[in-house]
Amino acid sequence: DAGVTQSPTHLIKTRGQHVTLRCSPISGHKSVSWYQQVLGQGPQFIFQYYEKEERGRGNFPDRFSARQFPNYSSELNVNALLLGDSALYLCASSFSSGNTGELFFGEGSRLTVL
Amino acid sequence: GNSVTQMEGPVTLSEEAFLTINCTYTATGYPSLFWYVQYPGEGLQLLLKATKADDKGSNKGFEATYRKETTSFHLEKGSVQVSDSAVYFCALLYSSASKIIFGSGTRLSIRP
């Protein structure tokens, strides 16, 4: 069975640019969460979506946005990139909206901002 | 605020050694507690969990006990293997919240 898939796996952008990261959850999973993992730190929560609705948002600026599609896949968008946005962006899926903490993570998209 | 503090790494042990990775948390109420593991080149995986005080989570020879009195959830394994080399994250979740709060991770390396 396919796990959580993310694309692209690596990308390099320059300051001020925009980036879109994509995530496909495990088949049957309806909830998608996004986390940012800066090198040497633990993942930080950005968003959770369930049934196309935002269910939670972390302490990130409005430059960060996301959406979920009818097939439950999701996109994370970051505008006006800053050097500090360089990180591994993780997508995680779960079956229900009720968060039991049992998330299934993808391998991440590593973003480098120059 | 709510937070998780875990011992800094890297931790290097010989095969078959006993492992402890310390984790303490700060939170109001009764969060659920987790250990996630990130093997090289792979995504984060849930290793074990405990949802209430005195619960013991276990998996793959790893154990952790939810200690409310010491606000701790230390990870232990009696005999580590080279394949246990990974980064381990302690984490907590409130039932009413949608986010998991992770510690900063502890890198574990096991020598053959």
mmCIF file with all atom_site columns, C-alpha atoms in Angstrom:
data_model
loop_
_atom_site.group_PDB
_atom_site.id
_atom_site.type_symbol
_atom_site.label_atom_id
_atom_site.label_alt_id
_atom_site.label_comp_id
_atom_site.label_asym_id
_atom_site.label_entity_id
_atom_site.label_seq_id
_atom_site.pdbx_PDB_ins_code
_atom_site.Cartn_x
_atom_site.Cartn_y
_atom_site.Cartn_z
_atom_site.occupancy
_atom_site.B_iso_or_equiv
_atom_site.pdbx_formal_charge
_atom_site.auth_seq_id
_atom_site.auth_comp_id
_atom_site.auth_asym_id
_atom_site.auth_atom_id
_atom_site.pdbx_PDB_model_num
ATOM 1   C CA . ASP A 1 1   ? 0.000   0.000  0.000  1.00 0.00 ? 1   ASP A CA 1
ATOM 2   C CA . ALA A 1 2   ? 1.218   3.471  -0.839 1.00 0.00 ? 2   ALA A CA 1
ATOM 3   C CA . GLY A 1 3   ? 2.111   5.645  2.091  1.00 0.00 ? 3   GLY A CA 1
ATOM 4   C CA . VAL A 1 4   ? 1.934   9.410  2.253  1.00 0.00 ? 4   VAL A CA 1
ATOM 5   C CA . THR A 1 5   ? 3.612   10.845 -0.822 1.00 0.00 ? 5   THR A CA 1
ATOM 6   C CA . GLN A 1 6   ? 5.019   14.331 -1.125 1.00 0.00 ? 6   GLN A CA 1
ATOM 7   C CA . SER A 1 7   ? 6.406   16.311 -4.011 1.00 0.00 ? 7   SER A CA 1
ATOM 8   C CA . PRO A 1 8   ? 8.831   17.674 -4.829 1.00 0.00 ? 8   PRO A CA 1
ATOM 9   C CA . THR A 1 9   ? 11.374  15.970 -2.593 1.00 0.00 ? 9   THR A CA 1
ATOM 10  C CA . HIS A 1 10  ? 13.898  18.767 -2.912 1.00 0.00 ? 10  HIS A CA 1
ATOM 11  C CA . LEU A 1 11  ? 13.702  22.293 -4.244 1.00 0.00 ? 11  LEU A CA 1
ATOM 12  C CA . ILE A 1 12  ? 15.693  25.489 -4.205 1.00 0.00 ? 12  ILE A CA 1
ATOM 13  C CA . LYS A 1 13  ? 14.115  28.925 -4.322 1.00 0.00 ? 13  LYS A CA 1
ATOM 14  C CA . THR A 1 14  ? 15.307  32.475 -3.865 1.00 0.00 ? 14  THR A CA 1
ATOM 15  C CA . ARG A 1 15  ? 14.035  35.036 -1.402 1.00 0.00 ? 15  ARG A CA 1
ATOM 16  C CA . GLY A 1 16  ? 10.725  36.578 -2.386 1.00 0.00 ? 16  GLY A CA 1
ATOM 17  C CA . GLN A 1 17  ? 9.632   33.661 -4.540 1.00 0.00 ? 17  GLN A CA 1
ATOM 18  C CA . HIS A 1 18  ? 6.605   31.492 -4.005 1.00 0.00 ? 18  HIS A CA 1
ATOM 19  C CA . VAL A 1 19  ? 6.510   27.727 -3.479 1.00 0.00 ? 19  VAL A CA 1
ATOM 20  C CA . THR A 1 20  ? 3.801   25.065 -3.663 1.00 0.00 ? 20  THR A CA 1
ATOM 21  C CA . LEU A 1 21  ? 4.277   21.722 -1.969 1.00 0.00 ? 21  LEU A CA 1
ATOM 22  C CA . ARG A 1 22  ? 1.984   18.787 -2.603 1.00 0.00 ? 22  ARG A CA 1
ATOM 23  C CA . CYS A 1 23  ? 0.851   15.852 -0.532 1.00 0.00 ? 23  CYS A CA 1
ATOM 24  C CA . SER A 1 24  ? -1.211  12.743 -1.215 1.00 0.00 ? 24  SER A CA 1
ATOM 25  C CA . PRO A 1 25  ? -2.485  11.003 1.910  1.00 0.00 ? 25  PRO A CA 1
ATOM 26  C CA . ILE A 1 26  ? -2.823  7.300  2.466  1.00 0.00 ? 26  ILE A CA 1
ATOM 27  C CA . SER A 1 27  ? -5.864  5.945  0.678  1.00 0.00 ? 27  SER A CA 1
ATOM 28  C CA . GLY A 1 28  ? -8.895  6.301  2.935  1.00 0.00 ? 28  GLY A CA 1
ATOM 29  C CA . HIS A 1 29  ? -7.336  8.972  5.118  1.00 0.00 ? 29  HIS A CA 1
ATOM 30  C CA . LYS A 1 30  ? -9.355  12.174 5.180  1.00 0.00 ? 30  LYS A CA 1
ATOM 31  C CA . SER A 1 31  ? -7.177  14.398 7.349  1.00 0.00 ? 31  SER A CA 1
ATOM 32  C CA . VAL A 1 32  ? -3.922  16.037 6.306  1.00 0.00 ? 32  VAL A CA 1
ATOM 33  C CA . SER A 1 33  ? -1.561  17.990 8.525  1.00 0.00 ? 33  SER A CA 1
ATOM 34  C CA . TRP A 1 34  ? 1.502   20.020 7.605  1.00 0.00 ? 34  TRP A CA 1
ATOM 35  C CA . TYR A 1 35  ? 4.595   20.451 9.771  1.00 0.00 ? 35  TYR A CA 1
ATOM 36  C CA . GLN A 1 36  ? 7.804   22.418 9.358  1.00 0.00 ? 36  GLN A CA 1
ATOM 37  C CA . GLN A 1 37  ? 11.030  20.819 10.585 1.00 0.00 ? 37  GLN A CA 1
ATOM 38  C CA . VAL A 1 38  ? 14.007  23.119 10.774 1.00 0.00 ? 38  VAL A CA 1
ATOM 39  C CA . LEU A 1 39  ? 17.369  21.370 10.909 1.00 0.00 ? 39  LEU A CA 1
ATOM 40  C CA . GLY A 1 40  ? 18.110  20.145 14.417 1.00 0.00 ? 40  GLY A CA 1
ATOM 41  C CA . GLN A 1 41  ? 14.604  20.806 15.731 1.00 0.00 ? 41  GLN A CA 1
ATOM 42  C CA . GLY A 1 42  ? 11.382  18.913 16.069 1.00 0.00 ? 42  GLY A CA 1
ATOM 43  C CA . PRO A 1 43  ? 8.490   19.371 13.654 1.00 0.00 ? 43  PRO A CA 1
ATOM 44  C CA . GLN A 1 44  ? 6.318   22.456 14.205 1.00 0.00 ? 44  GLN A CA 1
ATOM 45  C CA . PHE A 1 45  ? 2.603   22.334 13.379 1.00 0.00 ? 45  PHE A CA 1
ATOM 46  C CA . ILE A 1 46  ? 1.435   24.537 10.498 1.00 0.00 ? 46  ILE A CA 1
ATOM 47  C CA . PHE A 1 47  ? -2.051  23.371 9.458  1.00 0.00 ? 47  PHE A CA 1
ATOM 48  C CA . GLN A 1 48  ? -4.559  20.579 9.715  1.00 0.00 ? 48  GLN A CA 1
ATOM 49  C CA . TYR A 1 49  ? -7.296  19.992 7.141  1.00 0.00 ? 49  TYR A CA 1
ATOM 50  C CA . TYR A 1 50  ? -10.207 17.590 7.254  1.00 0.00 ? 50  TYR A CA 1
ATOM 51  C CA . GLU A 1 51  ? -12.836 17.243 4.568  1.00 0.00 ? 51  GLU A CA 1
ATOM 52  C CA . LYS A 1 52  ? -11.440 20.341 2.857  1.00 0.00 ? 52  LYS A CA 1
ATOM 53  C CA . GLU A 1 53  ? -11.892 22.504 5.925  1.00 0.00 ? 53  GLU A CA 1
ATOM 54  C CA . GLU A 1 54  ? -9.132  23.987 8.049  1.00 0.00 ? 54  GLU A CA 1
ATOM 55  C CA . ARG A 1 55  ? -9.302  22.441 11.499 1.00 0.00 ? 55  ARG A CA 1
ATOM 56  C CA . GLY A 1 56  ? -6.215  23.959 13.026 1.00 0.00 ? 56  GLY A CA 1
ATOM 57  C CA . ARG A 1 57  ? -3.486  26.484 12.388 1.00 0.00 ? 57  ARG A CA 1
ATOM 58  C CA . GLY A 1 58  ? -0.128  26.898 14.049 1.00 0.00 ? 58  GLY A CA 1
ATOM 59  C CA . ASN A 1 59  ? 1.797   30.050 14.795 1.00 0.00 ? 59  ASN A CA 1
ATOM 60  C CA . PHE A 1 60  ? 2.888   30.833 11.246 1.00 0.00 ? 60  PHE A CA 1
ATOM 61  C CA . PRO A 1 61  ? 2.465   34.081 9.284  1.00 0.00 ? 61  PRO A CA 1
ATOM 62  C CA . ASP A 1 62  ? -0.190  34.608 6.657  1.00 0.00 ? 62  ASP A CA 1
ATOM 63  C CA . ARG A 1 63  ? 2.416   33.939 3.975  1.00 0.00 ? 63  ARG A CA 1
ATOM 64  C CA . PHE A 1 64  ? 1.664   30.293 4.685  1.00 0.00 ? 64  PHE A CA 1
ATOM 65  C CA . SER A 1 65  ? -1.574  28.904 3.304  1.00 0.00 ? 65  SER A CA 1
ATOM 66  C CA . ALA A 1 66  ? -2.934  25.503 2.443  1.00 0.00 ? 66  ALA A CA 1
ATOM 67  C CA . ARG A 1 67  ? -5.911  23.763 0.988  1.00 0.00 ? 67  ARG A CA 1
ATOM 68  C CA . GLN A 1 68  ? -7.329  20.294 0.661  1.00 0.00 ? 68  GLN A CA 1
ATOM 69  C CA . PHE A 1 69  ? -8.953  18.932 -2.451 1.00 0.00 ? 69  PHE A CA 1
ATOM 70  C CA . PRO A 1 70  ? -11.992 16.639 -2.852 1.00 0.00 ? 70  PRO A CA 1
ATOM 71  C CA . ASN A 1 71  ? -9.660  13.658 -3.248 1.00 0.00 ? 71  ASN A CA 1
ATOM 72  C CA . TYR A 1 72  ? -8.106  14.620 0.136  1.00 0.00 ? 72  TYR A CA 1
ATOM 73  C CA . SER A 1 73  ? -4.766  15.591 -1.337 1.00 0.00 ? 73  SER A CA 1
ATOM 74  C CA . SER A 1 74  ? -3.363  18.871 -0.139 1.00 0.00 ? 74  SER A CA 1
ATOM 75  C CA . GLU A 1 75  ? -1.146  21.765 -1.105 1.00 0.00 ? 75  GLU A CA 1
ATOM 76  C CA . LEU A 1 76  ? 0.944   24.010 1.107  1.00 0.00 ? 76  LEU A CA 1
ATOM 77  C CA . ASN A 1 77  ? 1.766   27.405 -0.331 1.00 0.00 ? 77  ASN A CA 1
ATOM 78  C CA . VAL A 1 78  ? 4.370   29.813 0.968  1.00 0.00 ? 78  VAL A CA 1
ATOM 79  C CA . ASN A 1 79  ? 4.621   33.320 -0.466 1.00 0.00 ? 79  ASN A CA 1
ATOM 80  C CA . ALA A 1 80  ? 7.414   35.866 -0.257 1.00 0.00 ? 80  ALA A CA 1
ATOM 81  C CA . LEU A 1 81  ? 9.960   33.291 0.839  1.00 0.00 ? 81  LEU A CA 1
ATOM 82  C CA . LEU A 1 82  ? 12.480  34.196 3.506  1.00 0.00 ? 82  LEU A CA 1
ATOM 83  C CA . LEU A 1 83  ? 15.793  32.542 4.273  1.00 0.00 ? 83  LEU A CA 1
ATOM 84  C CA . GLY A 1 84  ? 14.251  31.276 7.501  1.00 0.00 ? 84  GLY A CA 1
ATOM 85  C CA . ASP A 1 85  ? 11.676  29.270 5.559  1.00 0.00 ? 85  ASP A CA 1
ATOM 86  C CA . SER A 1 86  ? 14.413  26.797 4.646  1.00 0.00 ? 86  SER A CA 1
ATOM 87  C CA . ALA A 1 87  ? 13.297  23.543 6.228  1.00 0.00 ? 87  ALA A CA 1
ATOM 88  C CA . LEU A 1 88  ? 11.896  20.083 5.710  1.00 0.00 ? 88  LEU A CA 1
ATOM 89  C CA . TYR A 1 89  ? 8.131   20.312 5.205  1.00 0.00 ? 89  TYR A CA 1
ATOM 90  C CA . LEU A 1 90  ? 6.305   17.232 6.375  1.00 0.00 ? 90  LEU A CA 1
ATOM 91  C CA . CYS A 1 91  ? 2.846   16.113 5.464  1.00 0.00 ? 91  CYS A CA 1
ATOM 92  C CA . ALA A 1 92  ? 0.980   13.654 7.654  1.00 0.00 ? 92  ALA A CA 1
ATOM 93  C CA . SER A 1 93  ? -2.342  11.940 7.198  1.00 0.00 ? 93  SER A CA 1
ATOM 94  C CA . SER A 1 94  ? -4.838  10.271 9.477  1.00 0.00 ? 94  SER A CA 1
ATOM 95  C CA . PHE A 1 95  ? -8.238  8.712  9.008  1.00 0.00 ? 95  PHE A CA 1
ATOM 96  C CA . SER A 1 96  ? -10.429 10.991 11.080 1.00 0.00 ? 96  SER A CA 1
ATOM 97  C CA . SER A 1 97  ? -10.584 14.581 12.201 1.00 0.00 ? 97  SER A CA 1
ATOM 98  C CA . GLY A 1 98  ? -10.329 13.580 15.813 1.00 0.00 ? 98  GLY A CA 1
ATOM 99  C CA . ASN A 1 99  ? -6.659  13.753 16.417 1.00 0.00 ? 99  ASN A CA 1
ATOM 100 C CA . THR A 1 100 ? -5.454  10.649 18.228 1.00 0.00 ? 100 THR A CA 1
ATOM 101 C CA . GLY A 1 101 ? -1.849  11.568 17.584 1.00 0.00 ? 101 GLY A CA 1
ATOM 102 C CA . GLU A 1 102 ? -1.381  8.588  15.302 1.00 0.00 ? 102 GLU A CA 1
ATOM 103 C CA . LEU A 1 103 ? -0.155  10.345 12.210 1.00 0.00 ? 103 LEU A CA 1
ATOM 104 C CA . PHE A 1 104 ? 1.427   8.799  9.143  1.00 0.00 ? 104 PHE A CA 1
ATOM 105 C CA . PHE A 1 105 ? 4.165   11.017 7.761  1.00 0.00 ? 105 PHE A CA 1
ATOM 106 C CA . GLY A 1 106 ? 5.628   11.376 4.323  1.00 0.00 ? 106 GLY A CA 1
ATOM 107 C CA . GLU A 1 107 ? 9.360   11.733 3.764  1.00 0.00 ? 107 GLU A CA 1
ATOM 108 C CA . GLY A 1 108 ? 9.030   15.450 3.331  1.00 0.00 ? 108 GLY A CA 1
ATOM 109 C CA . SER A 1 109 ? 9.903   18.188 0.882  1.00 0.00 ? 109 SER A CA 1
ATOM 110 C CA . ARG A 1 110 ? 13.226  19.832 1.605  1.00 0.00 ? 110 ARG A CA 1
ATOM 111 C CA . LEU A 1 111 ? 13.086  23.526 0.738  1.00 0.00 ? 111 LEU A CA 1
ATOM 112 C CA . THR A 1 112 ? 16.218  25.623 0.507  1.00 0.00 ? 112 THR A CA 1
ATOM 113 C CA . VAL A 1 113 ? 15.806  29.387 0.193  1.00 0.00 ? 113 VAL A CA 1
ATOM 114 C CA . LEU A 1 114 ? 18.841  31.283 -1.081 1.00 0.00 ? 114 LEU A CA 1
ATOM 115 C CA . GLY B 2 1   ? 2.841   27.015 27.518 1.00 0.00 ? 1   GLY B CA 1
ATOM 116 C CA . ASN B 2 2   ? 2.847   23.395 26.550 1.00 0.00 ? 2   ASN B CA 1
ATOM 117 C CA . SER B 2 3   ? 6.222   21.965 25.700 1.00 0.00 ? 3   SER B CA 1
ATOM 118 C CA . VAL B 2 4   ? 8.351   18.848 25.513 1.00 0.00 ? 4   VAL B CA 1
ATOM 119 C CA . THR B 2 5   ? 11.971  18.650 26.574 1.00 0.00 ? 5   THR B CA 1
ATOM 120 C CA . GLN B 2 6   ? 14.134  15.689 25.685 1.00 0.00 ? 6   GLN B CA 1
ATOM 121 C CA . MET B 2 7   ? 17.759  14.893 26.275 1.00 0.00 ? 7   MET B CA 1
ATOM 122 C CA . GLU B 2 8   ? 20.130  16.293 23.733 1.00 0.00 ? 8   GLU B CA 1
ATOM 123 C CA . GLY B 2 9   ? 22.064  13.978 21.512 1.00 0.00 ? 9   GLY B CA 1
ATOM 124 C CA . PRO B 2 10  ? 23.779  12.518 19.888 1.00 0.00 ? 10  PRO B CA 1
ATOM 125 C CA . VAL B 2 11  ? 23.698  9.378  21.974 1.00 0.00 ? 11  VAL B CA 1
ATOM 126 C CA . THR B 2 12  ? 26.171  6.681  20.949 1.00 0.00 ? 12  THR B CA 1
ATOM 127 C CA . LEU B 2 13  ? 25.934  3.179  22.385 1.00 0.00 ? 13  LEU B CA 1
ATOM 128 C CA . SER B 2 14  ? 27.357  -0.217 21.656 1.00 0.00 ? 14  SER B CA 1
ATOM 129 C CA . GLU B 2 15  ? 25.087  -2.983 20.420 1.00 0.00 ? 15  GLU B CA 1
ATOM 130 C CA . GLU B 2 16  ? 23.187  -4.767 23.214 1.00 0.00 ? 16  GLU B CA 1
ATOM 131 C CA . ALA B 2 17  ? 23.582  -1.805 25.594 1.00 0.00 ? 17  ALA B CA 1
ATOM 132 C CA . PHE B 2 18  ? 20.659  -0.484 27.653 1.00 0.00 ? 18  PHE B CA 1
ATOM 133 C CA . LEU B 2 19  ? 19.043  2.653  26.309 1.00 0.00 ? 19  LEU B CA 1
ATOM 134 C CA . THR B 2 20  ? 17.288  5.497  28.090 1.00 0.00 ? 20  THR B CA 1
ATOM 135 C CA . ILE B 2 21  ? 16.242  8.696  26.356 1.00 0.00 ? 21  ILE B CA 1
ATOM 136 C CA . ASN B 2 22  ? 14.760  11.170 28.810 1.00 0.00 ? 22  ASN B CA 1
ATOM 137 C CA . CYS B 2 23  ? 11.635  13.167 28.037 1.00 0.00 ? 23  CYS B CA 1
ATOM 138 C CA . THR B 2 24  ? 9.728   15.570 30.265 1.00 0.00 ? 24  THR B CA 1
ATOM 139 C CA . TYR B 2 25  ? 6.742   17.673 29.423 1.00 0.00 ? 25  TYR B CA 1
ATOM 140 C CA . THR B 2 26  ? 5.005   20.822 30.580 1.00 0.00 ? 26  THR B CA 1
ATOM 141 C CA . ALA B 2 27  ? 1.271   20.897 30.139 1.00 0.00 ? 27  ALA B CA 1
ATOM 142 C CA . THR B 2 28  ? -1.994  21.565 31.886 1.00 0.00 ? 28  THR B CA 1
ATOM 143 C CA . GLY B 2 29  ? -4.476  18.760 32.003 1.00 0.00 ? 29  GLY B CA 1
ATOM 144 C CA . TYR B 2 30  ? -3.828  15.264 30.762 1.00 0.00 ? 30  TYR B CA 1
ATOM 145 C CA . PRO B 2 31  ? -2.170  15.081 27.366 1.00 0.00 ? 31  PRO B CA 1
ATOM 146 C CA . SER B 2 32  ? -1.479  11.933 25.391 1.00 0.00 ? 32  SER B CA 1
ATOM 147 C CA . LEU B 2 33  ? 2.227   11.179 25.020 1.00 0.00 ? 33  LEU B CA 1
ATOM 148 C CA . PHE B 2 34  ? 4.097   9.675  22.099 1.00 0.00 ? 34  PHE B CA 1
ATOM 149 C CA . TRP B 2 35  ? 7.473   8.592  20.842 1.00 0.00 ? 35  TRP B CA 1
ATOM 150 C CA . TYR B 2 36  ? 8.048   8.973  17.126 1.00 0.00 ? 36  TYR B CA 1
ATOM 151 C CA . VAL B 2 37  ? 11.122  7.660  15.299 1.00 0.00 ? 37  VAL B CA 1
ATOM 152 C CA . GLN B 2 38  ? 12.762  8.870  12.112 1.00 0.00 ? 38  GLN B CA 1
ATOM 153 C CA . TYR B 2 39  ? 15.005  6.296  10.471 1.00 0.00 ? 39  TYR B CA 1
ATOM 154 C CA . PRO B 2 40  ? 17.553  7.521  7.904  1.00 0.00 ? 40  PRO B CA 1
ATOM 155 C CA . GLY B 2 41  ? 15.839  8.316  4.619  1.00 0.00 ? 41  GLY B CA 1
ATOM 156 C CA . GLU B 2 42  ? 12.369  7.593  5.956  1.00 0.00 ? 42  GLU B CA 1
ATOM 157 C CA . GLY B 2 43  ? 9.417   9.564  7.270  1.00 0.00 ? 43  GLY B CA 1
ATOM 158 C CA . LEU B 2 44  ? 8.494   9.915  10.920 1.00 0.00 ? 44  LEU B CA 1
ATOM 159 C CA . GLN B 2 45  ? 6.810   6.834  12.352 1.00 0.00 ? 45  GLN B CA 1
ATOM 160 C CA . LEU B 2 46  ? 4.821   6.408  15.510 1.00 0.00 ? 46  LEU B CA 1
ATOM 161 C CA . LEU B 2 47  ? 6.807   4.116  17.816 1.00 0.00 ? 47  LEU B CA 1
ATOM 162 C CA . LEU B 2 48  ? 4.555   3.975  20.863 1.00 0.00 ? 48  LEU B CA 1
ATOM 163 C CA . LYS B 2 49  ? 2.020   5.969  22.810 1.00 0.00 ? 49  LYS B CA 1
ATOM 164 C CA . ALA B 2 50  ? 0.323   6.316  26.194 1.00 0.00 ? 50  ALA B CA 1
ATOM 165 C CA . THR B 2 51  ? -2.925  8.142  26.766 1.00 0.00 ? 51  THR B CA 1
ATOM 166 C CA . LYS B 2 52  ? -3.213  8.349  30.547 1.00 0.00 ? 52  LYS B CA 1
ATOM 167 C CA . ALA B 2 53  ? -1.151  8.323  33.706 1.00 0.00 ? 53  ALA B CA 1
ATOM 168 C CA . ASP B 2 54  ? 0.663   5.046  34.492 1.00 0.00 ? 54  ASP B CA 1
ATOM 169 C CA . ASP B 2 55  ? 0.010   3.688  30.989 1.00 0.00 ? 55  ASP B CA 1
ATOM 170 C CA . LYS B 2 56  ? 2.973   1.901  29.460 1.00 0.00 ? 56  LYS B CA 1
ATOM 171 C CA . GLY B 2 57  ? 3.444   2.071  25.726 1.00 0.00 ? 57  GLY B CA 1
ATOM 172 C CA . SER B 2 58  ? 5.582   -0.588 24.072 1.00 0.00 ? 58  SER B CA 1
ATOM 173 C CA . ASN B 2 59  ? 6.692   -1.598 20.590 1.00 0.00 ? 59  ASN B CA 1
ATOM 174 C CA . LYS B 2 60  ? 9.728   -3.287 19.001 1.00 0.00 ? 60  LYS B CA 1
ATOM 175 C CA . GLY B 2 61  ? 11.287  -3.817 22.436 1.00 0.00 ? 61  GLY B CA 1
ATOM 176 C CA . PHE B 2 62  ? 10.964  -0.142 23.369 1.00 0.00 ? 62  PHE B CA 1
ATOM 177 C CA . GLU B 2 63  ? 8.927   0.935  26.394 1.00 0.00 ? 63  GLU B CA 1
ATOM 178 C CA . ALA B 2 64  ? 7.858   4.213  27.967 1.00 0.00 ? 64  ALA B CA 1
ATOM 179 C CA . THR B 2 65  ? 5.673   4.834  31.019 1.00 0.00 ? 65  THR B CA 1
ATOM 180 C CA . TYR B 2 66  ? 3.484   7.920  31.452 1.00 0.00 ? 66  TYR B CA 1
ATOM 181 C CA . ARG B 2 67  ? 4.536   9.371  34.824 1.00 0.00 ? 67  ARG B CA 1
ATOM 182 C CA . LYS B 2 68  ? 2.251   12.208 35.813 1.00 0.00 ? 68  LYS B CA 1
ATOM 183 C CA . GLU B 2 69  ? 3.968   12.842 39.132 1.00 0.00 ? 69  GLU B CA 1
ATOM 184 C CA . THR B 2 70  ? 7.289   13.533 37.403 1.00 0.00 ? 70  THR B CA 1
ATOM 185 C CA . THR B 2 71  ? 5.759   14.714 34.093 1.00 0.00 ? 71  THR B CA 1
ATOM 186 C CA . SER B 2 72  ? 8.003   12.292 32.271 1.00 0.00 ? 72  SER B CA 1
ATOM 187 C CA . PHE B 2 73  ? 7.820   9.733  29.470 1.00 0.00 ? 73  PHE B CA 1
ATOM 188 C CA . HIS B 2 74  ? 11.306  8.267  29.222 1.00 0.00 ? 74  HIS B CA 1
ATOM 189 C CA . LEU B 2 75  ? 12.051  5.837  26.398 1.00 0.00 ? 75  LEU B CA 1
ATOM 190 C CA . GLU B 2 76  ? 13.875  2.619  27.297 1.00 0.00 ? 76  GLU B CA 1
ATOM 191 C CA . LYS B 2 77  ? 15.128  -0.491 25.566 1.00 0.00 ? 77  LYS B CA 1
ATOM 192 C CA . GLY B 2 78  ? 16.981  -3.313 27.219 1.00 0.00 ? 78  GLY B CA 1
ATOM 193 C CA . SER B 2 79  ? 19.279  -4.281 24.343 1.00 0.00 ? 79  SER B CA 1
ATOM 194 C CA . VAL B 2 80  ? 19.721  -1.973 21.378 1.00 0.00 ? 80  VAL B CA 1
ATOM 195 C CA . GLN B 2 81  ? 20.622  -3.059 17.874 1.00 0.00 ? 81  GLN B CA 1
ATOM 196 C CA . VAL B 2 82  ? 22.400  -1.289 15.044 1.00 0.00 ? 82  VAL B CA 1
ATOM 197 C CA . SER B 2 83  ? 19.031  -1.045 13.280 1.00 0.00 ? 83  SER B CA 1
ATOM 198 C CA . ASP B 2 84  ? 17.756  1.165  16.119 1.00 0.00 ? 84  ASP B CA 1
ATOM 199 C CA . SER B 2 85  ? 20.000  3.991  14.907 1.00 0.00 ? 85  SER B CA 1
ATOM 200 C CA . ALA B 2 86  ? 17.608  6.854  14.221 1.00 0.00 ? 86  ALA B CA 1
ATOM 201 C CA . VAL B 2 87  ? 16.302  10.157 15.554 1.00 0.00 ? 87  VAL B CA 1
ATOM 202 C CA . TYR B 2 88  ? 13.724  9.804  18.320 1.00 0.00 ? 88  TYR B CA 1
ATOM 203 C CA . PHE B 2 89  ? 11.099  12.460 19.067 1.00 0.00 ? 89  PHE B CA 1
ATOM 204 C CA . CYS B 2 90  ? 9.012   12.722 22.194 1.00 0.00 ? 90  CYS B CA 1
ATOM 205 C CA . ALA B 2 91  ? 5.643   14.415 21.627 1.00 0.00 ? 91  ALA B CA 1
ATOM 206 C CA . LEU B 2 92  ? 2.379   15.351 23.294 1.00 0.00 ? 92  LEU B CA 1
ATOM 207 C CA . LEU B 2 93  ? -1.187  15.965 22.189 1.00 0.00 ? 93  LEU B CA 1
ATOM 208 C CA . TYR B 2 94  ? -4.214  17.468 23.823 1.00 0.00 ? 94  TYR B CA 1
ATOM 209 C CA . SER B 2 95  ? -7.447  15.800 22.905 1.00 0.00 ? 95  SER B CA 1
ATOM 210 C CA . SER B 2 96  ? -9.070  19.133 22.154 1.00 0.00 ? 96  SER B CA 1
ATOM 211 C CA . ALA B 2 97  ? -6.224  20.423 20.030 1.00 0.00 ? 97  ALA B CA 1
ATOM 212 C CA . SER B 2 98  ? -5.325  19.565 16.497 1.00 0.00 ? 98  SER B CA 1
ATOM 213 C CA . LYS B 2 99  ? -1.585  19.778 16.811 1.00 0.00 ? 99  LYS B CA 1
ATOM 214 C CA . ILE B 2 100 ? 1.098   17.519 18.178 1.00 0.00 ? 100 ILE B CA 1
ATOM 215 C CA . ILE B 2 101 ? 3.931   19.245 20.027 1.00 0.00 ? 101 ILE B CA 1
ATOM 216 C CA . PHE B 2 102 ? 7.287   17.618 19.375 1.00 0.00 ? 102 PHE B CA 1
ATOM 217 C CA . GLY B 2 103 ? 10.535  17.748 21.280 1.00 0.00 ? 103 GLY B CA 1
ATOM 218 C CA . SER B 2 104 ? 13.727  18.649 19.479 1.00 0.00 ? 104 SER B CA 1
ATOM 219 C CA . GLY B 2 105 ? 14.734  15.040 18.847 1.00 0.00 ? 105 GLY B CA 1
ATOM 220 C CA . THR B 2 106 ? 17.563  12.811 20.044 1.00 0.00 ? 106 THR B CA 1
ATOM 221 C CA . ARG B 2 107 ? 19.888  11.195 17.529 1.00 0.00 ? 107 ARG B CA 1
ATOM 222 C CA . LEU B 2 108 ? 20.848  7.664  18.505 1.00 0.00 ? 108 LEU B CA 1
ATOM 223 C CA . SER B 2 109 ? 23.784  5.834  16.942 1.00 0.00 ? 109 SER B CA 1
ATOM 224 C CA . ILE B 2 110 ? 24.522  2.196  17.745 1.00 0.00 ? 110 ILE B CA 1
ATOM 225 C CA . ARG B 2 111 ? 28.012  0.774  17.173 1.00 0.00 ? 111 ARG B CA 1
ATOM 226 C CA . PRO B 2 112 ? 28.297  -2.884 16.105 1.00 0.00 ? 112 PRO B CA 1
#
